[in-house]
Short mmCIF file of N, CA and C in Angstrom, two decimals:
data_model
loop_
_atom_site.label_atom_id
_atom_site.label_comp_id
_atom_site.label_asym_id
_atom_site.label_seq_id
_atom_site.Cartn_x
_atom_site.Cartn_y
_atom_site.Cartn_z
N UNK A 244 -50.73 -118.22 94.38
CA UNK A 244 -49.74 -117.43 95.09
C UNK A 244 -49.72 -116.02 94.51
N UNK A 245 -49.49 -115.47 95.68
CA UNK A 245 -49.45 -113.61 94.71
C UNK A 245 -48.50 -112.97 94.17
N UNK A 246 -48.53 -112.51 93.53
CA UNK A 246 -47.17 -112.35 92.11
C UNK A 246 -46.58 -111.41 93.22
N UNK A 247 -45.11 -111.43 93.52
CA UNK A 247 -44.06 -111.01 94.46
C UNK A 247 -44.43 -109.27 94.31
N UNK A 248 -44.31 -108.72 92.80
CA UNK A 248 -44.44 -107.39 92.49
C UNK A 248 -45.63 -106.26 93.30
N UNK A 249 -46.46 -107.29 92.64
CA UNK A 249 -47.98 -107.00 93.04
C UNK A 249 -47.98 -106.72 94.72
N UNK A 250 -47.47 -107.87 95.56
CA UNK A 250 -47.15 -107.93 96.83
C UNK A 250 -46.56 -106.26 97.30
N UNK A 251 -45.53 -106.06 96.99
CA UNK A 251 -44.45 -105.42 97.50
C UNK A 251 -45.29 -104.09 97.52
N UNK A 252 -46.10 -103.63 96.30
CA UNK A 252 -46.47 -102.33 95.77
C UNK A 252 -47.74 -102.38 96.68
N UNK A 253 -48.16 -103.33 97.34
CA UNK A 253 -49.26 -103.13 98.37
C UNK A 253 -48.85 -102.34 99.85
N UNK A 254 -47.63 -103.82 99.83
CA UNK A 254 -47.37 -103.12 101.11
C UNK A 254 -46.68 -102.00 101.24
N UNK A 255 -45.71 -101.20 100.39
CA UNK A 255 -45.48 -99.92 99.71
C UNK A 255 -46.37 -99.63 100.29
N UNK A 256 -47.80 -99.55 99.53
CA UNK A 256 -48.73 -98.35 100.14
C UNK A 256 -49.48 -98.45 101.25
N UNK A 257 -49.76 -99.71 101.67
CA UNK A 257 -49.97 -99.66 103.23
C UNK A 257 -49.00 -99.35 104.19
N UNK A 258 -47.78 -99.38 103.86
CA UNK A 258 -46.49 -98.73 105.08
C UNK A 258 -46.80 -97.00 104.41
N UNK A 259 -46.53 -96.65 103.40
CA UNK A 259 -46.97 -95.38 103.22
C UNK A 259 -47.75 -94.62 103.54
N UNK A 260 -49.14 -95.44 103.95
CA UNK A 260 -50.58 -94.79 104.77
C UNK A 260 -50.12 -94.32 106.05
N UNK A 261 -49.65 -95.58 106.70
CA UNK A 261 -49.41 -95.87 108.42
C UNK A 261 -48.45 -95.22 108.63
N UNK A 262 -47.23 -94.77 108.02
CA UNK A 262 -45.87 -93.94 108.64
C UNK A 262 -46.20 -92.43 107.67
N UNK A 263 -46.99 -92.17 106.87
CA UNK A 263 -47.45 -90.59 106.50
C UNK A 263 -48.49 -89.90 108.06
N UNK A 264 -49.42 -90.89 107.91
CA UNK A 264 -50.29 -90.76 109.42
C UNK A 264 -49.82 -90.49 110.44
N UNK A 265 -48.86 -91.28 110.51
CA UNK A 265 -47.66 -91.01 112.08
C UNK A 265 -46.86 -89.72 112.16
N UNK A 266 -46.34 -89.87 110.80
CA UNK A 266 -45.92 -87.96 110.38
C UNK A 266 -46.86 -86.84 110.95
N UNK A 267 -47.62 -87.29 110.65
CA UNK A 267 -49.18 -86.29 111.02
C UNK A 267 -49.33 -85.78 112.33
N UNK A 268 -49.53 -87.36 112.86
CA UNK A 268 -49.84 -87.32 114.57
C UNK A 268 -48.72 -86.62 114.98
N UNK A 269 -47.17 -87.14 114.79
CA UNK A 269 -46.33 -86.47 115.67
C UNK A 269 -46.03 -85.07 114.75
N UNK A 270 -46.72 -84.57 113.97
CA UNK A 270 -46.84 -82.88 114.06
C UNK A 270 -47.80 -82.22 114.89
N UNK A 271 -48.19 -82.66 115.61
CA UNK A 271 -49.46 -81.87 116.41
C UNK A 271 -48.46 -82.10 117.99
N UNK A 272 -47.58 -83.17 118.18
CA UNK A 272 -47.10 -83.11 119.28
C UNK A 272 -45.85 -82.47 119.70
N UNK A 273 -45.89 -81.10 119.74
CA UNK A 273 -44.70 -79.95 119.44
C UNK A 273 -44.05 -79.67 120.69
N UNK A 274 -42.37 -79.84 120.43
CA UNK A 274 -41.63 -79.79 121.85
C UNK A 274 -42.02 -78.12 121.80
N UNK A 275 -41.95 -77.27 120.75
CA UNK A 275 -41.77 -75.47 120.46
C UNK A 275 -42.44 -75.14 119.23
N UNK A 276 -42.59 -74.21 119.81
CA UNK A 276 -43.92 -73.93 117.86
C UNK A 276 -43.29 -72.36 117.90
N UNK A 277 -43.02 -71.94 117.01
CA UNK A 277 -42.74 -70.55 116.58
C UNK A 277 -44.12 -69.60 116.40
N UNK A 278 -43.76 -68.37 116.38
CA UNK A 278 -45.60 -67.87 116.46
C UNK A 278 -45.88 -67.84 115.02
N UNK A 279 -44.75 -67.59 114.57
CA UNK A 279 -45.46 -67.64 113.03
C UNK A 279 -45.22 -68.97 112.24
N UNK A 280 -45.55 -69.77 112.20
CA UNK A 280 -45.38 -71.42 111.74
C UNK A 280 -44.12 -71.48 111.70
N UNK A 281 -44.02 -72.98 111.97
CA UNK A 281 -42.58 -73.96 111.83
C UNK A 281 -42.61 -74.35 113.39
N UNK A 282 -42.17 -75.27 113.58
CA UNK A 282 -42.08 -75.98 115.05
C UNK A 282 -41.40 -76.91 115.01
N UNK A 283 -40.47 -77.36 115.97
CA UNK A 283 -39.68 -78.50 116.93
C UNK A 283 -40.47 -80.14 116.94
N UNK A 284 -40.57 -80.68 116.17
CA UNK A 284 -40.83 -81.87 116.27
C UNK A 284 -40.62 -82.96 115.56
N UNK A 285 -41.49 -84.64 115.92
CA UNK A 285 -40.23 -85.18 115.00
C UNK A 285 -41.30 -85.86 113.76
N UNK A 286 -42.04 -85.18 113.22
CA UNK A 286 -43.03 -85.23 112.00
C UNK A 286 -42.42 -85.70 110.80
N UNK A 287 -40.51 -85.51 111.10
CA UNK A 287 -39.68 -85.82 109.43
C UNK A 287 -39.20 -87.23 110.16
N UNK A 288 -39.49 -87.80 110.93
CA UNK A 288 -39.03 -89.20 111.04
C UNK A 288 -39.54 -90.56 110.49
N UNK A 289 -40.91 -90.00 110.55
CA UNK A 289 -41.82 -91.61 110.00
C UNK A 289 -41.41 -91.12 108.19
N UNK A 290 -41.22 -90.28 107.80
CA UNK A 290 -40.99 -90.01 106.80
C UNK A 290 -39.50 -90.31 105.79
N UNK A 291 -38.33 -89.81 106.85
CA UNK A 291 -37.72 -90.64 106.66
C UNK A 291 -37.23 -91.80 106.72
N UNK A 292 -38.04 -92.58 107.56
CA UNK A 292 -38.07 -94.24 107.44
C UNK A 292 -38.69 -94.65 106.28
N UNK A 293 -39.74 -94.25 105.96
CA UNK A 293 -40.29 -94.43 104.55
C UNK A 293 -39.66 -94.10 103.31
N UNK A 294 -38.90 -93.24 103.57
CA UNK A 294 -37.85 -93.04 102.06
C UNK A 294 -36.61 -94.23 102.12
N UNK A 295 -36.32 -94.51 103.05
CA UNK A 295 -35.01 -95.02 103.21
C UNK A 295 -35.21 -96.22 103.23
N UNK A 296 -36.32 -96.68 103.65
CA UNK A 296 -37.47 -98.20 102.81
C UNK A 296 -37.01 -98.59 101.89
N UNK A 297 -38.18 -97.61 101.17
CA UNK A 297 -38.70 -97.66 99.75
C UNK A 297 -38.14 -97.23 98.81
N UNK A 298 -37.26 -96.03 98.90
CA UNK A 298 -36.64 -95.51 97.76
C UNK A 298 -37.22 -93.93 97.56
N UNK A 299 -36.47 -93.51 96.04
CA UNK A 299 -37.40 -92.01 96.20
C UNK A 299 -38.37 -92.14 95.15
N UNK A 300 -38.70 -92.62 94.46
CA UNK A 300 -40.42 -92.69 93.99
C UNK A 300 -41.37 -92.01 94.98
N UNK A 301 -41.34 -93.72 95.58
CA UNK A 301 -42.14 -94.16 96.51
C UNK A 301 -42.44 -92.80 97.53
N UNK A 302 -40.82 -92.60 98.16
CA UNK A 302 -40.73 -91.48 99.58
C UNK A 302 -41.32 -89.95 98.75
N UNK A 303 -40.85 -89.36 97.58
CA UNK A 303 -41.25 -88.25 97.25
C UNK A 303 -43.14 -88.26 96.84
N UNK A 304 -43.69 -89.60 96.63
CA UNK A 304 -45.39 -89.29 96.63
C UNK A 304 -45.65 -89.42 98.35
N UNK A 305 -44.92 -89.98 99.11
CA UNK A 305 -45.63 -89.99 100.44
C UNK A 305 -45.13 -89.02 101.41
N UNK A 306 -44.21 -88.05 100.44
CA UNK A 306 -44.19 -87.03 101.52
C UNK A 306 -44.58 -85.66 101.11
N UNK A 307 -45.45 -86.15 99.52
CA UNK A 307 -46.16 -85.26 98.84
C UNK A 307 -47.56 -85.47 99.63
N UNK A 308 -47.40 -86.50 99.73
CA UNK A 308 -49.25 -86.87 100.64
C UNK A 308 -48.88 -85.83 101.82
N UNK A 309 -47.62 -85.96 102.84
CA UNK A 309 -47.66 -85.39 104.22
C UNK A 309 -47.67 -83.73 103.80
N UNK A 310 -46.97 -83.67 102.39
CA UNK A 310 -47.30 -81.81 102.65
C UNK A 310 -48.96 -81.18 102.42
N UNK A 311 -49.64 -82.35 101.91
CA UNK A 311 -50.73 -82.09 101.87
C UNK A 311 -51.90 -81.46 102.60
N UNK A 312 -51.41 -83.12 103.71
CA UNK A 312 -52.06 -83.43 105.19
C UNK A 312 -51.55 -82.20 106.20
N UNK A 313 -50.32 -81.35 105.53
CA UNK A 313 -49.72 -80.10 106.52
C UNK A 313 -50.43 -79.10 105.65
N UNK A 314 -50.70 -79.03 104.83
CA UNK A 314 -51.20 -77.87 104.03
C UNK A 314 -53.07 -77.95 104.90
N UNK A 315 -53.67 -78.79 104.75
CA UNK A 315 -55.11 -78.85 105.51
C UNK A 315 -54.93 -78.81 106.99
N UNK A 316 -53.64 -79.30 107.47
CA UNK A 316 -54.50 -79.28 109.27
C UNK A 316 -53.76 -78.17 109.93
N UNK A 317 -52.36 -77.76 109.20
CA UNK A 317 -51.09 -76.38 110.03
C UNK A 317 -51.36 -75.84 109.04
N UNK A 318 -52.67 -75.44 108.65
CA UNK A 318 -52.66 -74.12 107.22
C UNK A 318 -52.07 -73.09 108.15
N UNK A 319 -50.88 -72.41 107.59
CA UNK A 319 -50.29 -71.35 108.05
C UNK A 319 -49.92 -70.12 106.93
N UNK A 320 -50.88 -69.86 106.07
CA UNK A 320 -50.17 -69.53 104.16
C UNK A 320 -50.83 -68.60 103.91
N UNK A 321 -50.87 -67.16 104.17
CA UNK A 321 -51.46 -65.94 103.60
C UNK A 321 -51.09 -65.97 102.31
N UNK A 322 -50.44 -66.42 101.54
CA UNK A 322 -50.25 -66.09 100.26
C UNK A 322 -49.73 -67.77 99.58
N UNK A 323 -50.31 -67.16 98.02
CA UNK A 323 -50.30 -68.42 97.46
C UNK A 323 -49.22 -69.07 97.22
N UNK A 324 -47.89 -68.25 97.33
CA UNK A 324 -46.40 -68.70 96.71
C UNK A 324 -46.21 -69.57 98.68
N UNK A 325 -46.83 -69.08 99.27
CA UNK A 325 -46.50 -70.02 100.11
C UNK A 325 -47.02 -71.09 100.68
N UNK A 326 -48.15 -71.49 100.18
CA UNK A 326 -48.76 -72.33 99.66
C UNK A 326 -47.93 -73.91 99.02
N UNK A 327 -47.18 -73.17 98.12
CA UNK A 327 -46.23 -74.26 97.38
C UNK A 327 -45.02 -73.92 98.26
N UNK A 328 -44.76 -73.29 98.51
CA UNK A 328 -42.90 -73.49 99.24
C UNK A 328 -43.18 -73.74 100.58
N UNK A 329 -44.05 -73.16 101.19
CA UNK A 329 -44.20 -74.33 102.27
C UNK A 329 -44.57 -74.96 102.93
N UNK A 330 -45.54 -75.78 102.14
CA UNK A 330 -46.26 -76.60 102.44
C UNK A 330 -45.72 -78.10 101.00
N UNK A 331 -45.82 -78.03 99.87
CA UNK A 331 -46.02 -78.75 98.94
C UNK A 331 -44.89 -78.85 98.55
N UNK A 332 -43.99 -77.81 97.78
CA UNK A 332 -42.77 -78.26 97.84
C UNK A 332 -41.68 -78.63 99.25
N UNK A 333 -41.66 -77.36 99.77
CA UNK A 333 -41.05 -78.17 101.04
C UNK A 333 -41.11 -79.34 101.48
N UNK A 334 -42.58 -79.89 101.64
CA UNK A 334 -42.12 -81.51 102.58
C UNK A 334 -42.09 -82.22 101.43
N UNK A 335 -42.36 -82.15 99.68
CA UNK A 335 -42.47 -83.16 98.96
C UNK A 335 -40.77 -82.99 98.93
N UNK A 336 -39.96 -82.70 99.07
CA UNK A 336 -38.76 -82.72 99.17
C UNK A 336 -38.05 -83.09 100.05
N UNK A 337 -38.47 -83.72 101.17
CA UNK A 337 -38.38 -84.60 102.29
C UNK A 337 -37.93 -85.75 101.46
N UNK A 338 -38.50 -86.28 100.20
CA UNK A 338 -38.88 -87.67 99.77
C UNK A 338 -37.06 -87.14 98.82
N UNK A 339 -36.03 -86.74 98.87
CA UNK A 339 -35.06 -86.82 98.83
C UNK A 339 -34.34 -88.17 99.25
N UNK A 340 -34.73 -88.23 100.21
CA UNK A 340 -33.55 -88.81 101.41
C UNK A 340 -33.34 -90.13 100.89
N UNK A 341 -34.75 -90.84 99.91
CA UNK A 341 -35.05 -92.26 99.34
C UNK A 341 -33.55 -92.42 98.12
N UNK A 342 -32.85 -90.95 97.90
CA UNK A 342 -31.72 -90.90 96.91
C UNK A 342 -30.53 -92.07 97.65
N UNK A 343 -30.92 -91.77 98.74
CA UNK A 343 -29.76 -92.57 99.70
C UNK A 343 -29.62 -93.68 100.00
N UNK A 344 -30.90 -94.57 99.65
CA UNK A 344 -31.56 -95.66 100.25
C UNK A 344 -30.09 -96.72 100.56
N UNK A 345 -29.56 -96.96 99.22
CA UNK A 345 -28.76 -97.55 99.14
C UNK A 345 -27.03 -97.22 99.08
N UNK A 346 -26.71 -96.19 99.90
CA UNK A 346 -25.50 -95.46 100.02
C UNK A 346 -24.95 -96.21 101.40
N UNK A 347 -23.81 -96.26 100.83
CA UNK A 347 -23.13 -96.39 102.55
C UNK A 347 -22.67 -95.26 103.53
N UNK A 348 -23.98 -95.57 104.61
CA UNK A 348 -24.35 -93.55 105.44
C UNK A 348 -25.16 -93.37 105.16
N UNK A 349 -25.87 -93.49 104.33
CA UNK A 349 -27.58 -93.38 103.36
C UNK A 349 -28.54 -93.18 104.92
N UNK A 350 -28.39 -93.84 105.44
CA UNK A 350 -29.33 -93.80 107.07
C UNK A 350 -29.73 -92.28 107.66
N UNK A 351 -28.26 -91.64 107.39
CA UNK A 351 -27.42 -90.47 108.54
C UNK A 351 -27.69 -89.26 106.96
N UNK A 352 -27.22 -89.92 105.98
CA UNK A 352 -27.16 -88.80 105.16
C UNK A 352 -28.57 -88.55 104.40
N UNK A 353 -29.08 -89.27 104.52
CA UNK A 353 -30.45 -89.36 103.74
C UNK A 353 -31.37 -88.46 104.33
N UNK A 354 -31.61 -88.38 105.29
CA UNK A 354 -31.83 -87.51 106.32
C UNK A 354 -31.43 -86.11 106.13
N UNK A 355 -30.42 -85.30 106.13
CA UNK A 355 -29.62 -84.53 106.21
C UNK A 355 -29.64 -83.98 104.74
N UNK A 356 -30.10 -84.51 104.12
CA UNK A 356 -30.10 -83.78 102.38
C UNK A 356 -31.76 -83.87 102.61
N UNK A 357 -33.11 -84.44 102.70
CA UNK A 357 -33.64 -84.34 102.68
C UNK A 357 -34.43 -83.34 103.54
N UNK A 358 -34.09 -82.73 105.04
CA UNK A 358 -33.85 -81.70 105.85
C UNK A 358 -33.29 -80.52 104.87
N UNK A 359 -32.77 -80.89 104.67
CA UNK A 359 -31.55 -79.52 103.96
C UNK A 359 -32.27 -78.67 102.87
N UNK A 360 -33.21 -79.72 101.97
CA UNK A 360 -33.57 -79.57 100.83
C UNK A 360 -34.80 -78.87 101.11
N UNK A 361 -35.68 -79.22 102.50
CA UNK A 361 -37.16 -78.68 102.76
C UNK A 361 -36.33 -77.17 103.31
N UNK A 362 -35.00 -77.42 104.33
CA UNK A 362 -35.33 -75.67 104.76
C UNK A 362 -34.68 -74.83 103.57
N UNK A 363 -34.15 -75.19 102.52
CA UNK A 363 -34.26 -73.82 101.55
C UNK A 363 -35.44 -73.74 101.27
N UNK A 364 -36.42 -74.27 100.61
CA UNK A 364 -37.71 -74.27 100.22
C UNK A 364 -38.19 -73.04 101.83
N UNK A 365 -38.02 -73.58 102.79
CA UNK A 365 -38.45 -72.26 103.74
C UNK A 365 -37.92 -70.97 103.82
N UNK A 366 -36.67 -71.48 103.53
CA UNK A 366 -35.62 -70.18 103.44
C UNK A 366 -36.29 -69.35 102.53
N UNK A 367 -35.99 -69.71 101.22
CA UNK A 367 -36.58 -69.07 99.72
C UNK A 367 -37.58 -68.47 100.26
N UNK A 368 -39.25 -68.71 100.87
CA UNK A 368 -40.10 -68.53 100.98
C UNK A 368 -40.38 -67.54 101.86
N UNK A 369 -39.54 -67.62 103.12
CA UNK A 369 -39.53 -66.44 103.91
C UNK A 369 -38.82 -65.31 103.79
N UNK A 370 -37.86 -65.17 103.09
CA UNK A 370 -36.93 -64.07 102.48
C UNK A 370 -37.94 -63.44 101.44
N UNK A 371 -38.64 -64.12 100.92
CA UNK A 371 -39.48 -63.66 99.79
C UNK A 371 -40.91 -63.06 99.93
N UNK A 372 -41.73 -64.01 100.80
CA UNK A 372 -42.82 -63.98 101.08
C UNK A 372 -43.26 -63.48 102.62
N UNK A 373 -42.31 -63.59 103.06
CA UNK A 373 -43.37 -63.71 104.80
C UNK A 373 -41.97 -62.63 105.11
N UNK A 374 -41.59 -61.66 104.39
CA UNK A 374 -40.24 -60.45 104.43
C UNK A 374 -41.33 -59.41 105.63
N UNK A 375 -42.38 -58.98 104.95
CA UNK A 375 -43.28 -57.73 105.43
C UNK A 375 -43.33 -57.95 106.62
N UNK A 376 -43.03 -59.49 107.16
CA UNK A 376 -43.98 -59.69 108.96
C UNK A 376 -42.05 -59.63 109.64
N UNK A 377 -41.31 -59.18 109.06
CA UNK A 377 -40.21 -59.41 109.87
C UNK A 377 -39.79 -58.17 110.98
N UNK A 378 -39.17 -58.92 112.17
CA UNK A 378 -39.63 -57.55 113.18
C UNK A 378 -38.43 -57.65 113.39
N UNK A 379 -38.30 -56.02 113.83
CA UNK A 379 -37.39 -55.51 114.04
C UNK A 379 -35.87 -55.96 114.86
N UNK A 380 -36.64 -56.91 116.22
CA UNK A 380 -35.35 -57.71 116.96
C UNK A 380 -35.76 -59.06 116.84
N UNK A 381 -35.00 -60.56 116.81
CA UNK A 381 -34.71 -61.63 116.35
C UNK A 381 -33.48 -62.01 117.26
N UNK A 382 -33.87 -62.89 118.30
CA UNK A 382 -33.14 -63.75 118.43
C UNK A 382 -31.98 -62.71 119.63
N UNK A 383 -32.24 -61.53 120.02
CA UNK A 383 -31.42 -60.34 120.54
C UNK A 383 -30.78 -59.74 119.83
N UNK A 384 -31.05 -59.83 118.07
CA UNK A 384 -30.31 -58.97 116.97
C UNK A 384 -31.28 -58.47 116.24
N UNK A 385 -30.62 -57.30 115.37
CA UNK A 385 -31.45 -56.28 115.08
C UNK A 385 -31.75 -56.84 113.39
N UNK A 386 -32.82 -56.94 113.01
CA UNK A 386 -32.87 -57.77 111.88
C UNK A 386 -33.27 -56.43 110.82
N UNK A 387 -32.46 -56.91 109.61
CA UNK A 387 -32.00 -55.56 108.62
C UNK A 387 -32.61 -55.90 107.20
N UNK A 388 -31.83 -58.19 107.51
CA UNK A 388 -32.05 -58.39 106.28
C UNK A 388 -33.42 -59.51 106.29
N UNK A 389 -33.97 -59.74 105.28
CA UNK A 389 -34.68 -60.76 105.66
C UNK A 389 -34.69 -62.19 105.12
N UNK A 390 -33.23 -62.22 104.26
CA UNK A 390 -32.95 -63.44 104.46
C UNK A 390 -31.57 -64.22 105.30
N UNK A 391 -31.95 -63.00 105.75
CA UNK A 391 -30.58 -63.39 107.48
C UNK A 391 -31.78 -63.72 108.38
N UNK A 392 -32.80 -63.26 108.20
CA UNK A 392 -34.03 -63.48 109.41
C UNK A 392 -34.53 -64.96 108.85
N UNK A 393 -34.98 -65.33 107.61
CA UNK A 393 -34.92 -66.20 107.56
C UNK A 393 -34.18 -67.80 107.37
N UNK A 394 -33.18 -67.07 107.61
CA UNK A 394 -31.85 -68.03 107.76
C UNK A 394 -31.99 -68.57 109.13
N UNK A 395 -32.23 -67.45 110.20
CA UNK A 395 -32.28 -67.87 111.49
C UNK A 395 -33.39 -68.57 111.93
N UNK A 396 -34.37 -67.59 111.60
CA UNK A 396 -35.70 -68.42 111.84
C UNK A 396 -36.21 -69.92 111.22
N UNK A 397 -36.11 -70.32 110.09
CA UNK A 397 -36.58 -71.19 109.51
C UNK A 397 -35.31 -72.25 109.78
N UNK A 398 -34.23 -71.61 110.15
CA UNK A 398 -32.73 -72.48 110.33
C UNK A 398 -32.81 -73.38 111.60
N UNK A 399 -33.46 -72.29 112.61
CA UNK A 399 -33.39 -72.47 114.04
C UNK A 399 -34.55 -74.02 114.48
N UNK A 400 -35.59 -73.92 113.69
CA UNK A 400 -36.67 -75.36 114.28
C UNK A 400 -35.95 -76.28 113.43
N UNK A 401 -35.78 -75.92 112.04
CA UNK A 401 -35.09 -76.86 111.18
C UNK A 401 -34.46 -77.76 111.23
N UNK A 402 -33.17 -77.00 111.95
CA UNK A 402 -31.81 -77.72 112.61
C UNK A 402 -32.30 -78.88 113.75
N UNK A 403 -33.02 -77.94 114.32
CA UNK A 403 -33.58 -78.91 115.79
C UNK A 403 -34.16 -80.35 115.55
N UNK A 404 -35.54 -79.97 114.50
CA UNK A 404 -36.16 -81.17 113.50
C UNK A 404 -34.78 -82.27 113.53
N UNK A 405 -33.98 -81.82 113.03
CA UNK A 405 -33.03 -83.23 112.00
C UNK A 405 -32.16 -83.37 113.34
N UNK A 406 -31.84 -82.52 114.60
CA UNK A 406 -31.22 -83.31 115.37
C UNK A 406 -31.71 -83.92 115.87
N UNK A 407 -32.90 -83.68 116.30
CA UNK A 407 -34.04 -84.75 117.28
C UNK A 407 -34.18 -86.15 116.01
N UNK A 408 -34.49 -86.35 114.94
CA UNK A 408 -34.69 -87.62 114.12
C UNK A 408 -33.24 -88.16 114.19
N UNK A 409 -32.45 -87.95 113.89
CA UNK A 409 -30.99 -88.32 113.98
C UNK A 409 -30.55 -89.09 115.66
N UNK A 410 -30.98 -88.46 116.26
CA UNK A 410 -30.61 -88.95 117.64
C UNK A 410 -31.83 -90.21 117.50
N UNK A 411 -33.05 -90.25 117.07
CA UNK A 411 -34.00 -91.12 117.42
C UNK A 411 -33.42 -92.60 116.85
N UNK A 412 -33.13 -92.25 115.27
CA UNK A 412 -32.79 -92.58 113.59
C UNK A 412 -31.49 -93.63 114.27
N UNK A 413 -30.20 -93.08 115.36
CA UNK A 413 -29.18 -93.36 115.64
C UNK A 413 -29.69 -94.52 116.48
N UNK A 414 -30.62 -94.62 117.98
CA UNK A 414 -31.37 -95.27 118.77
C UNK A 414 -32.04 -96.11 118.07
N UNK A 415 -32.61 -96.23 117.07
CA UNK A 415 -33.44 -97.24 116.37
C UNK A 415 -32.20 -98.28 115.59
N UNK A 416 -31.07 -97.72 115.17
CA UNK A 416 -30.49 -98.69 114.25
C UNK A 416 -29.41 -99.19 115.50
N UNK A 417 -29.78 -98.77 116.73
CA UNK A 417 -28.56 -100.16 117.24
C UNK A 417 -30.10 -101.45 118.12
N UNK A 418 -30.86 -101.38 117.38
CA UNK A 418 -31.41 -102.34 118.05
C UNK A 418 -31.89 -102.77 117.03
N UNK A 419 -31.35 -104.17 116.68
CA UNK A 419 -31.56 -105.27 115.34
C UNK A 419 -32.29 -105.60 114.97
N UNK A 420 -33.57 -105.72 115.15
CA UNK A 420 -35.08 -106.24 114.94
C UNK A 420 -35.40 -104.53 114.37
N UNK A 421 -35.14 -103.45 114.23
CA UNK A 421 -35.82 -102.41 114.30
C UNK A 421 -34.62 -102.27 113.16
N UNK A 422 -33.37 -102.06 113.06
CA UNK A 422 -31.79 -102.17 112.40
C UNK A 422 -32.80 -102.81 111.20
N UNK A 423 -32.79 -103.81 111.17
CA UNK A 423 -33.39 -104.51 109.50
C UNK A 423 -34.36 -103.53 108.99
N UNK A 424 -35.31 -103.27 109.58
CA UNK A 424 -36.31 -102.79 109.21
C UNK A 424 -36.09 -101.25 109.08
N UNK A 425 -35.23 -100.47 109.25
CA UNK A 425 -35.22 -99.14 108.69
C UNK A 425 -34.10 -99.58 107.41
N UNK A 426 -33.17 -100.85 107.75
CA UNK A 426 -32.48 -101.04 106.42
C UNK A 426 -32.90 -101.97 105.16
N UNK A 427 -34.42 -102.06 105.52
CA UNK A 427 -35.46 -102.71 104.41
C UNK A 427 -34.65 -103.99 104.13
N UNK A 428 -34.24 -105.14 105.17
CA UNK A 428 -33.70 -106.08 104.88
C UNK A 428 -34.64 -106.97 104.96
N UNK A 429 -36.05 -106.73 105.49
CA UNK A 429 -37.21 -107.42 105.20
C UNK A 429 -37.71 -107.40 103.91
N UNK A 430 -37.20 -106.49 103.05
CA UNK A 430 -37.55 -106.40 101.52
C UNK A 430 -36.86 -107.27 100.47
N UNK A 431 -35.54 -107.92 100.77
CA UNK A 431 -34.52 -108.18 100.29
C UNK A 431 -35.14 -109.63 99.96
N UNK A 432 -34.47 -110.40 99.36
CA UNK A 432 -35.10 -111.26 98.40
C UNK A 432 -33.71 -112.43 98.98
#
């Protein structure tokens, strides 16, 4: 028989392969793409099912794998500081949300700190780094500062991201067969 441990840390990383991958796929399938990177889609969902699994070990290496897999296929990074803020730190900070696993709300909030935590990492990065490409009107306002521009900009897909998973996140946990399984009650002993 196979030692229970041994078990678990397999399938750990085979659910980690298959819902990082899915992250992947549904980043290429964009409701809105901004011209200068960041886009509308729901790429933080297989991700946060995987934190809220597994925990945050587990969720912060597999969403270190997905900033990876975003760093090679949405290279969007003239410069090296953005490189790490947003691509590597940003989504490895996705793997937050695994803080929640076991909170009551952990589902709703896990989510919502782990969102929260990638758009400063954008915020920081575009106030800092991507300041020079900021144009003059934004949104029908006259942009002065550039971390009011990137408040808006990096705020604006951001926000969207975590309402679209949240609405999905909400739809998945009233149906019980799917309910266990984002609340890892298949893990439970």
């Amino acid at each position: 028989m196979m030692n229970t441990n041994s078990h678990l840390r397999v399938r750990a990383l085979c659910e980690g392969a298959i819902l990082v991958a899915l992250a992947q796929i549904l980043s290429f399938l964009k409701v809105y793409e901004f011209p200068q990177g960041g886009s509308v889609t729901l790429e933080m969902l297989p991700i946060f099912v995987y934190c809220l699994r597994w925990g945050f070990a587990p969720g912060m290496i597999a969403s270190a794998a997905f900033g990876i897999l975003q760093l090679i296929f949405g290279f969007y990074a003239w410069h090296w500081q953005s490189i790490f803020g947003d691509y590597l730190i940003a989504f490895m900070l996705l793997g937050l949300c695994g803080l929640f696993r076991k909170v009551p709300g952990g589902l709703y909030l896990g989510p919502v700190v782990g969102a929260f935590a990638r758009f400063l990492s954008h915020y920081i990065t575009g106030a800092t780094v991507w300041k020079e490409y900021m144009p003059d009107e934004f949104f029908g306002m006259s942009m002065t500062s550039p971390w009011f521009y990137s408040l808006l900009y990096n705020g604006s897909y951001m926000l969207l991201d975590l309402i679209l998973c949240l609405i999905v996140l909400i739809c998945m946990d009233r149906y019980a067969p799917v309910r266990k399984y984002l609340r890892a009650d298949d893990l439970k002993k």
